[in-house]
Each structure stands twice: as C-alpha cells, then as structure tokens.
mmCIF file of C-alpha atoms in Angstrom:
data_model
loop_
_atom_site.group_PDB
_atom_site.id
_atom_site.type_symbol
_atom_site.label_atom_id
_atom_site.label_comp_id
_atom_site.label_asym_id
_atom_site.label_seq_id
_atom_site.Cartn_x
_atom_site.Cartn_y
_atom_site.Cartn_z
ATOM 1 C CA UNK K 5 37.741 -34.971 1.704
ATOM 2 C CA UNK K 6 39.571 -34.042 -1.677
ATOM 3 C CA UNK K 7 37.824 -35.058 -5.023
ATOM 4 C CA UNK K 8 39.505 -37.014 -8.016
ATOM 5 C CA UNK K 9 40.106 -33.898 -9.972
ATOM 6 C CA UNK K 10 41.292 -32.465 -7.182
ATOM 7 C CA UNK K 11 43.658 -35.371 -6.280
ATOM 8 C CA UNK K 12 45.582 -35.262 -9.049
ATOM 9 C CA UNK K 13 46.335 -31.626 -9.134
ATOM 10 C CA UNK K 14 47.840 -31.866 -5.693
ATOM 11 C CA UNK K 15 49.967 -35.147 -7.238
ATOM 12 C CA UNK K 16 50.994 -32.988 -10.226
ATOM 13 C CA UNK K 17 52.210 -29.998 -8.218
ATOM 14 C CA UNK K 18 54.051 -32.573 -5.431
ATOM 15 C CA UNK K 19 55.054 -34.231 -8.950
ATOM 16 C CA UNK K 20 56.493 -30.899 -10.879
ATOM 17 C CA UNK K 21 58.022 -29.511 -7.292
ATOM 18 C CA UNK K 22 59.853 -32.900 -7.130
ATOM 19 C CA UNK K 23 61.421 -32.513 -10.490
ATOM 20 C CA UNK K 24 62.654 -28.683 -9.869
ATOM 21 C CA UNK K 25 63.703 -29.481 -6.655
ATOM 22 C CA UNK K 26 66.258 -32.324 -7.888
ATOM 23 C CA UNK K 27 66.960 -30.444 -10.712
ATOM 24 C CA UNK K 28 68.346 -27.731 -8.523
ATOM 25 C CA UNK K 29 70.070 -29.724 -6.268
ATOM 26 C CA UNK K 30 71.816 -31.532 -9.211
ATOM 27 C CA UNK K 31 72.610 -28.006 -10.762
ATOM 28 C CA UNK K 32 74.263 -26.761 -7.314
ATOM 29 C CA UNK K 33 76.745 -29.991 -7.466
ATOM 30 C CA UNK K 34 77.164 -29.344 -10.875
ATOM 31 C CA UNK K 35 77.823 -25.953 -11.495
ATOM 32 C CA UNK K 36 78.003 -24.369 -8.230
ATOM 33 C CA UNK K 37 80.193 -26.662 -6.044
ATOM 34 C CA UNK K 38 81.669 -28.003 -9.845
ATOM 35 C CA UNK K 39 81.343 -31.516 -7.701
ATOM 36 C CA UNK K 40 83.561 -34.009 -10.698
ATOM 37 C CA UNK K 41 81.439 -37.079 -9.248
ATOM 38 C CA UNK K 42 77.478 -34.733 -9.713
ATOM 39 C CA UNK K 43 76.750 -37.055 -12.471
ATOM 40 C CA UNK K 44 77.007 -39.927 -10.661
ATOM 41 C CA UNK K 45 75.691 -38.579 -7.190
ATOM 42 C CA UNK K 46 72.596 -37.177 -8.523
ATOM 43 C CA UNK K 47 72.374 -36.843 -11.739
ATOM 44 C CA UNK K 48 70.034 -33.755 -13.955
ATOM 45 C CA UNK K 49 66.446 -36.131 -13.981
ATOM 46 C CA UNK K 50 66.034 -34.312 -17.451
ATOM 47 C CA UNK K 51 69.297 -36.146 -18.645
ATOM 48 C CA UNK K 52 67.660 -39.653 -16.820
ATOM 49 C CA UNK K 53 64.324 -38.893 -19.337
ATOM 50 C CA UNK K 54 66.507 -38.484 -22.504
ATOM 51 C CA UNK K 55 68.266 -41.549 -21.460
ATOM 52 C CA UNK K 56 65.430 -43.769 -20.772
ATOM 53 C CA UNK K 57 63.633 -42.450 -24.440
ATOM 54 C CA UNK K 58 67.532 -43.744 -26.091
ATOM 55 C CA UNK K 59 67.483 -46.721 -24.114
ATOM 56 C CA UNK K 60 63.986 -47.641 -24.450
ATOM 57 C CA UNK K 61 63.493 -50.737 -25.546
ATOM 58 C CA UNK K 62 66.433 -52.689 -24.411
ATOM 59 C CA UNK K 63 65.136 -51.149 -20.871
ATOM 60 C CA UNK K 64 61.598 -52.593 -21.531
ATOM 61 C CA UNK K 65 62.809 -56.182 -23.105
ATOM 62 C CA UNK K 66 65.254 -56.125 -19.347
ATOM 63 C CA UNK K 67 62.091 -54.889 -17.516
ATOM 64 C CA UNK K 68 59.415 -57.082 -19.125
ATOM 65 C CA UNK K 69 61.882 -60.591 -17.575
ATOM 66 C CA UNK K 70 62.648 -59.186 -14.565
ATOM 67 C CA UNK K 71 58.438 -58.016 -14.115
ATOM 68 C CA UNK K 72 57.502 -60.845 -16.149
ATOM 69 C CA UNK K 73 58.751 -63.811 -13.020
ATOM 70 C CA UNK K 74 58.203 -61.380 -10.039
ATOM 71 C CA UNK K 75 54.983 -61.701 -10.857
ATOM 72 C CA UNK K 76 54.804 -65.550 -10.974
ATOM 73 C CA UNK K 77 56.835 -65.780 -7.901
ATOM 74 C CA UNK K 78 54.492 -62.934 -6.666
ATOM 75 C CA UNK K 79 51.306 -64.862 -7.314
ATOM 76 C CA UNK K 80 52.759 -68.256 -5.944
ATOM 77 C CA UNK K 81 53.805 -66.927 -3.121
ATOM 78 C CA UNK K 82 50.726 -65.025 -2.231
ATOM 79 C CA UNK K 83 48.950 -68.795 -3.118
ATOM 80 C CA UNK K 84 50.664 -70.840 -0.596
ATOM 81 C CA UNK K 85 50.911 -67.085 1.896
ATOM 82 C CA UNK K 86 47.205 -67.412 1.534
ATOM 83 C CA UNK K 87 46.517 -71.223 2.796
ATOM 84 C CA UNK K 88 48.844 -71.094 4.454
ATOM 85 C CA UNK K 89 46.909 -68.735 6.658
ATOM 86 C CA UNK K 90 43.826 -70.622 6.359
ATOM 87 C CA UNK K 91 45.350 -73.867 7.661
ATOM 88 C CA UNK K 92 47.594 -72.271 10.784
ATOM 89 C CA UNK K 93 43.670 -70.139 11.498
ATOM 90 C CA UNK K 94 42.090 -73.674 11.504
ATOM 91 C CA UNK K 95 43.878 -75.263 13.753
ATOM 92 C CA UNK K 96 45.688 -73.362 16.424
ATOM 93 C CA UNK K 97 48.315 -76.349 16.918
ATOM 94 C CA UNK K 98 48.899 -75.959 13.350
ATOM 95 C CA UNK K 99 49.369 -72.053 14.200
ATOM 96 C CA UNK K 100 51.739 -72.278 17.084
ATOM 97 C CA UNK K 101 53.799 -74.950 15.271
ATOM 98 C CA UNK K 102 54.003 -73.339 11.790
ATOM 99 C CA UNK K 103 54.759 -69.472 12.745
ATOM 100 C CA UNK K 104 57.762 -69.668 14.806
ATOM 101 C CA UNK K 105 59.186 -71.865 11.637
ATOM 102 C CA UNK K 106 57.754 -69.071 9.135
ATOM 103 C CA UNK K 107 59.042 -65.871 10.882
ATOM 104 C CA UNK K 108 62.071 -67.429 11.314
ATOM 105 C CA UNK K 109 62.731 -67.721 7.943
ATOM 106 C CA UNK K 110 62.594 -64.293 6.837
ATOM 107 C CA UNK K 111 65.876 -64.121 8.836
ATOM 108 C CA UNK K 112 67.732 -65.296 6.047
ATOM 109 C CA UNK K 113 68.941 -63.095 3.797
ATOM 110 C CA UNK K 114 67.713 -62.860 0.090
ATOM 111 C CA UNK K 115 72.058 -62.339 -1.269
ATOM 112 C CA UNK K 116 72.464 -65.620 1.221
ATOM 113 C CA UNK K 117 70.081 -67.733 0.011
ATOM 114 C CA UNK K 118 69.698 -66.855 -3.882
ATOM 115 C CA UNK K 119 72.589 -68.772 -4.897
ATOM 116 C CA UNK K 120 71.515 -71.471 -2.843
ATOM 117 C CA UNK K 121 68.445 -71.084 -4.849
ATOM 118 C CA UNK K 122 70.116 -70.625 -7.679
ATOM 119 C CA UNK K 123 72.273 -73.795 -6.799
ATOM 120 C CA UNK K 124 69.417 -76.197 -6.572
ATOM 121 C CA UNK K 125 67.064 -75.336 -9.694
ATOM 122 C CA UNK K 126 70.083 -74.799 -11.822
ATOM 123 C CA UNK K 127 68.094 -72.284 -14.030
ATOM 124 C CA UNK K 128 67.686 -68.437 -13.178
ATOM 125 C CA UNK K 129 64.094 -67.960 -14.420
ATOM 126 C CA UNK K 130 62.928 -70.710 -11.786
ATOM 127 C CA UNK K 131 65.169 -68.757 -9.360
ATOM 128 C CA UNK K 132 63.810 -65.674 -9.904
ATOM 129 C CA UNK K 133 60.500 -66.455 -9.026
ATOM 130 C CA UNK K 134 61.465 -68.725 -6.366
ATOM 131 C CA UNK K 135 63.213 -66.105 -4.297
ATOM 132 C CA UNK K 136 59.943 -63.775 -5.490
ATOM 133 C CA UNK K 137 57.572 -66.265 -3.645
ATOM 134 C CA UNK K 138 59.804 -66.443 -0.293
ATOM 135 C CA UNK K 139 59.018 -62.704 -0.606
ATOM 136 C CA UNK K 140 55.442 -62.519 -0.676
ATOM 137 C CA UNK K 141 53.844 -65.593 1.214
ATOM 138 C CA UNK K 142 55.050 -64.124 4.957
ATOM 139 C CA UNK K 143 53.641 -60.888 4.494
ATOM 140 C CA UNK K 144 50.365 -62.569 2.432
ATOM 141 C CA UNK K 145 50.225 -65.175 4.917
ATOM 142 C CA UNK K 146 50.641 -62.905 8.377
ATOM 143 C CA UNK K 147 48.220 -60.285 7.827
ATOM 144 C CA UNK K 148 45.181 -62.740 6.152
ATOM 145 C CA UNK K 149 46.001 -64.329 9.566
ATOM 146 C CA UNK K 150 45.315 -61.302 11.373
ATOM 147 C CA UNK K 151 42.075 -60.782 8.982
ATOM 148 C CA UNK K 152 41.079 -64.466 10.172
ATOM 149 C CA UNK K 153 41.978 -64.043 13.883
ATOM 150 C CA UNK K 154 39.966 -60.410 14.029
ATOM 151 C CA UNK K 155 36.542 -61.996 12.812
ATOM 152 C CA UNK K 156 34.228 -61.635 16.012
ATOM 153 C CA UNK K 157 33.125 -64.903 17.603
ATOM 154 C CA UNK K 158 29.561 -63.813 17.580
ATOM 155 C CA UNK K 159 30.021 -63.064 13.701
ATOM 156 C CA UNK K 160 30.625 -67.366 13.652
ATOM 157 C CA UNK K 161 28.220 -68.070 16.606
ATOM 158 C CA UNK K 162 25.774 -66.371 14.185
ATOM 159 C CA UNK K 163 26.331 -68.929 11.340
ATOM 160 C CA UNK K 164 26.710 -71.429 13.268
ATOM 161 C CA UNK K 165 23.293 -71.173 15.185
ATOM 162 C CA UNK K 166 21.875 -71.937 11.324
ATOM 163 C CA UNK K 167 24.166 -74.434 11.193
ATOM 164 C CA UNK K 168 26.574 -73.315 8.727
ATOM 165 C CA UNK K 169 29.115 -75.464 7.665
ATOM 166 C CA UNK K 170 32.770 -74.117 8.373
ATOM 167 C CA UNK K 171 33.542 -74.178 4.311
ATOM 168 C CA UNK K 172 30.343 -71.439 4.017
ATOM 169 C CA UNK K 173 31.881 -69.955 7.205
ATOM 170 C CA UNK K 174 34.814 -69.283 5.915
ATOM 171 C CA UNK K 175 33.935 -68.404 2.419
ATOM 172 C CA UNK K 176 31.120 -65.967 3.772
ATOM 173 C CA UNK K 177 31.961 -64.950 6.423
ATOM 174 C CA UNK K 178 35.731 -64.975 7.758
ATOM 175 C CA UNK K 179 37.706 -64.374 4.639
ATOM 176 C CA UNK K 180 35.971 -61.668 2.946
ATOM 177 C CA UNK K 181 36.142 -59.906 6.346
ATOM 178 C CA UNK K 182 39.814 -60.991 5.952
ATOM 179 C CA UNK K 183 40.489 -59.552 2.109
ATOM 180 C CA UNK K 184 41.871 -55.701 3.595
ATOM 181 C CA UNK K 185 44.409 -57.292 5.724
ATOM 182 C CA UNK K 186 45.023 -59.601 2.455
ATOM 183 C CA UNK K 187 45.064 -56.527 0.746
ATOM 184 C CA UNK K 188 47.699 -54.812 2.829
ATOM 185 C CA UNK K 189 50.112 -57.797 2.632
ATOM 186 C CA UNK K 190 50.077 -57.944 -1.047
ATOM 187 C CA UNK K 191 51.291 -54.287 -0.977
ATOM 188 C CA UNK K 192 54.144 -55.000 1.498
ATOM 189 C CA UNK K 193 55.169 -58.343 -1.053
ATOM 190 C CA UNK K 194 54.440 -56.242 -4.255
ATOM 191 C CA UNK K 195 57.899 -54.199 -5.136
ATOM 192 C CA UNK K 196 59.892 -56.627 -2.218
ATOM 193 C CA UNK K 197 59.068 -59.450 -4.399
ATOM 194 C CA UNK K 198 59.751 -57.434 -8.056
ATOM 195 C CA UNK K 199 63.188 -55.809 -5.664
ATOM 196 C CA UNK K 200 64.295 -58.929 -5.194
ATOM 197 C CA UNK K 201 63.860 -60.374 -8.455
ATOM 198 C CA UNK K 202 66.056 -57.599 -9.703
ATOM 199 C CA UNK K 203 68.435 -58.983 -6.782
ATOM 200 C CA UNK K 204 68.372 -62.305 -8.637
ATOM 201 C CA UNK K 205 69.826 -60.926 -12.012
ATOM 202 C CA UNK K 206 72.693 -59.505 -10.502
ATOM 203 C CA UNK K 207 73.678 -63.081 -9.664
ATOM 204 C CA UNK K 208 74.932 -64.341 -12.585
ATOM 205 C CA UNK K 209 71.749 -63.886 -14.977
ATOM 206 C CA UNK K 210 72.168 -63.343 -18.708
ATOM 207 C CA UNK K 211 68.705 -60.351 -19.011
ATOM 208 C CA UNK K 212 67.037 -58.090 -16.508
ATOM 209 C CA UNK K 213 67.149 -54.999 -15.507
ATOM 210 C CA UNK K 214 69.266 -56.542 -12.786
ATOM 211 C CA UNK K 215 71.685 -57.495 -14.843
ATOM 212 C CA UNK K 216 71.270 -53.998 -17.263
ATOM 213 C CA UNK K 217 71.958 -51.777 -13.441
ATOM 214 C CA UNK K 218 75.038 -53.935 -12.662
ATOM 215 C CA UNK K 219 76.874 -53.984 -16.483
ATOM 216 C CA UNK K 220 76.320 -49.609 -16.170
ATOM 217 C CA UNK K 221 77.652 -49.324 -12.819
ATOM 218 C CA UNK K 222 80.538 -51.140 -14.069
ATOM 219 C CA UNK K 223 81.255 -49.868 -17.369
ATOM 220 C CA UNK K 224 80.803 -46.049 -16.189
ATOM 221 C CA UNK K 225 77.780 -45.711 -18.504
ATOM 222 C CA UNK K 226 76.168 -43.174 -15.341
ATOM 223 C CA UNK K 227 73.319 -42.403 -17.263
ATOM 224 C CA UNK K 228 71.889 -46.140 -18.442
ATOM 225 C CA UNK K 229 72.661 -46.985 -14.560
ATOM 226 C CA UNK K 230 69.871 -43.435 -13.471
ATOM 227 C CA UNK K 231 67.938 -44.945 -16.411
ATOM 228 C CA UNK K 232 67.748 -48.380 -15.345
ATOM 229 C CA UNK K 233 66.985 -46.796 -11.817
ATOM 230 C CA UNK K 234 64.331 -45.273 -12.414
ATOM 231 C CA UNK K 235 63.256 -48.553 -14.884
ATOM 232 C CA UNK K 236 63.484 -50.647 -11.290
ATOM 233 C CA UNK K 237 61.368 -48.130 -9.285
ATOM 234 C CA UNK K 238 58.557 -47.688 -11.789
ATOM 235 C CA UNK K 239 58.537 -51.490 -12.146
ATOM 236 C CA UNK K 240 57.681 -50.919 -8.124
ATOM 237 C CA UNK K 241 55.183 -48.762 -8.145
ATOM 238 C CA UNK K 242 53.573 -49.999 -11.224
ATOM 239 C CA UNK K 243 53.378 -53.440 -8.811
ATOM 240 C CA UNK K 244 51.816 -51.875 -5.928
ATOM 241 C CA UNK K 245 49.164 -50.548 -8.646
ATOM 242 C CA UNK K 246 48.192 -53.672 -10.010
ATOM 243 C CA UNK K 247 47.452 -54.922 -6.788
ATOM 244 C CA UNK K 248 44.854 -51.390 -5.250
ATOM 245 C CA UNK K 249 43.470 -52.682 -9.224
ATOM 246 C CA UNK K 250 42.967 -55.774 -7.796
ATOM 247 C CA UNK K 251 41.575 -54.847 -4.166
ATOM 248 C CA UNK K 252 39.225 -52.319 -6.297
ATOM 249 C CA UNK K 253 37.733 -54.871 -7.754
ATOM 250 C CA UNK K 254 37.835 -57.098 -4.804
ATOM 251 C CA UNK K 255 35.919 -55.034 -2.468
ATOM 252 C CA UNK K 256 33.787 -52.565 -4.623
ATOM 253 C CA UNK K 257 31.507 -52.790 -1.413
ATOM 254 C CA UNK K 258 34.786 -50.234 -0.077
ATOM 255 C CA UNK K 259 34.811 -48.141 -3.018
ATOM 256 C CA UNK K 260 30.771 -47.162 -2.294
ATOM 257 C CA UNK K 261 31.046 -46.702 1.898
ATOM 258 C CA UNK K 262 33.792 -44.686 0.952
#
C-alpha cells in the first residue's frame, strides 16, 4: 500500500501529465491543423489559468453565491433523506409505500422542475436550495436505507436480549453501522447538488457561476467561459472532499483499521 507521500507524488505526476496532454492537443488543434474553432473546442490550459487569475474576484463572488446555496440545499436534502431512511427502516409498510414514489420523483428532469419551483417560491436563492435538496435526498435515503437493512439480525437480537430499547439500538448499532452507506450517498449527492444549483442559475438568476457561464458563452468571451467551467468543476471537487473530511471525523475507526 502506498504511503501518503507516495500517493501525493502519483497524483502530482498524473496532474502534470493531464496538463501536458491537454496542452499538446490544444497545440495540435491550433497550430498543426489550424482549426479556426480551436479556442472554443479546447483552449490552452495555461490561457485558462491566466483567465482565472484575471477574473478571480468575479469568479469567486459568483461561485460563492452558488456554492453557499448548494451547501444549504445539500444539508437540507441530507437531513430529509436521513429521516426518510429511518422511517422506512422502522416500518416495512412505509418502505413499500414511499420507495416507489421516491424513485418516480427522480424521473422528473431538473431543468423541467426548476421553473416550477421558482414559480412556487418566487425567489431564486430559495429555488437553488430546494433543487439542491431535491437532488440530494434520494441517494442519501436509498444508501442509508441499504445500510440500515444490512445490519445482521443476530446483532440486533443480542441487544434485544439485554432489554435495549429501539432508540438505543439505532443510536448504538444501526446508525453507526450505516455510516459508510450514508457517506457513499453523500459523496454521490455533493457534486450533483452543486451542478443543480448551477443549472438553476441559468434560468434567469442575477448572479452565480451559472450566470457567468451563460453570459460568457453568448458574449463570445471564451476565456471567461472556460475559466467559469473550471471553477464549476473545482466547486464539485471541493464539495466531494468536504464530505470526505466529515467522513473521517464521523468514522475515525475506519482510519485506524486501514
């Protein structure tokens, strides 16, 4: 198994490799085959870095607005998904009734749902939060429910033999046992919640990284567009690693086992 230092070196080598390959492909499109749309198809990565530096303040302000609303919606959706999973694990009838509707709810495309939500709440910030929560609650509830259902019956029976109450069984056994499943769902939902918030920006918001993407695309400022795309990707990566950070805090025993 690689040490942390070795993993860091491997990741650094991969990052440099991707950067160089991207630079070479961009050079091939621009200088070798003289593609007039080379800047739009695949710009030089160093030019994107320069654009991010030049528009850093505007990008951070727009990204901060979108990211903060996505985080609120993500937290709300995670809470709803967690509670739904607990309710469905307590009652098989509730699971049979609720689970099909939860699955059907995810068949509605976000782009179709977002205008409806905005019409109902009449506020773009609230719309971002609601859509991010909508995206988040399903993977969290399904993964958490899988974790709760996977607890071995003999472990529960052992606690019942000690006259443990159901509350204690959930608190001391089932929820800790289900944490890996919960965080698996959170890792899936975190980038998706940010993506959903960006999509809502594009539906008529006055601010946010989605607006930056849309305006730069239609105005032809390709350097700002690609800088916004990279910033959006970094937001998703940041959300993912924030979940990993809290996973390490909530499950210190996994680190010790590893």
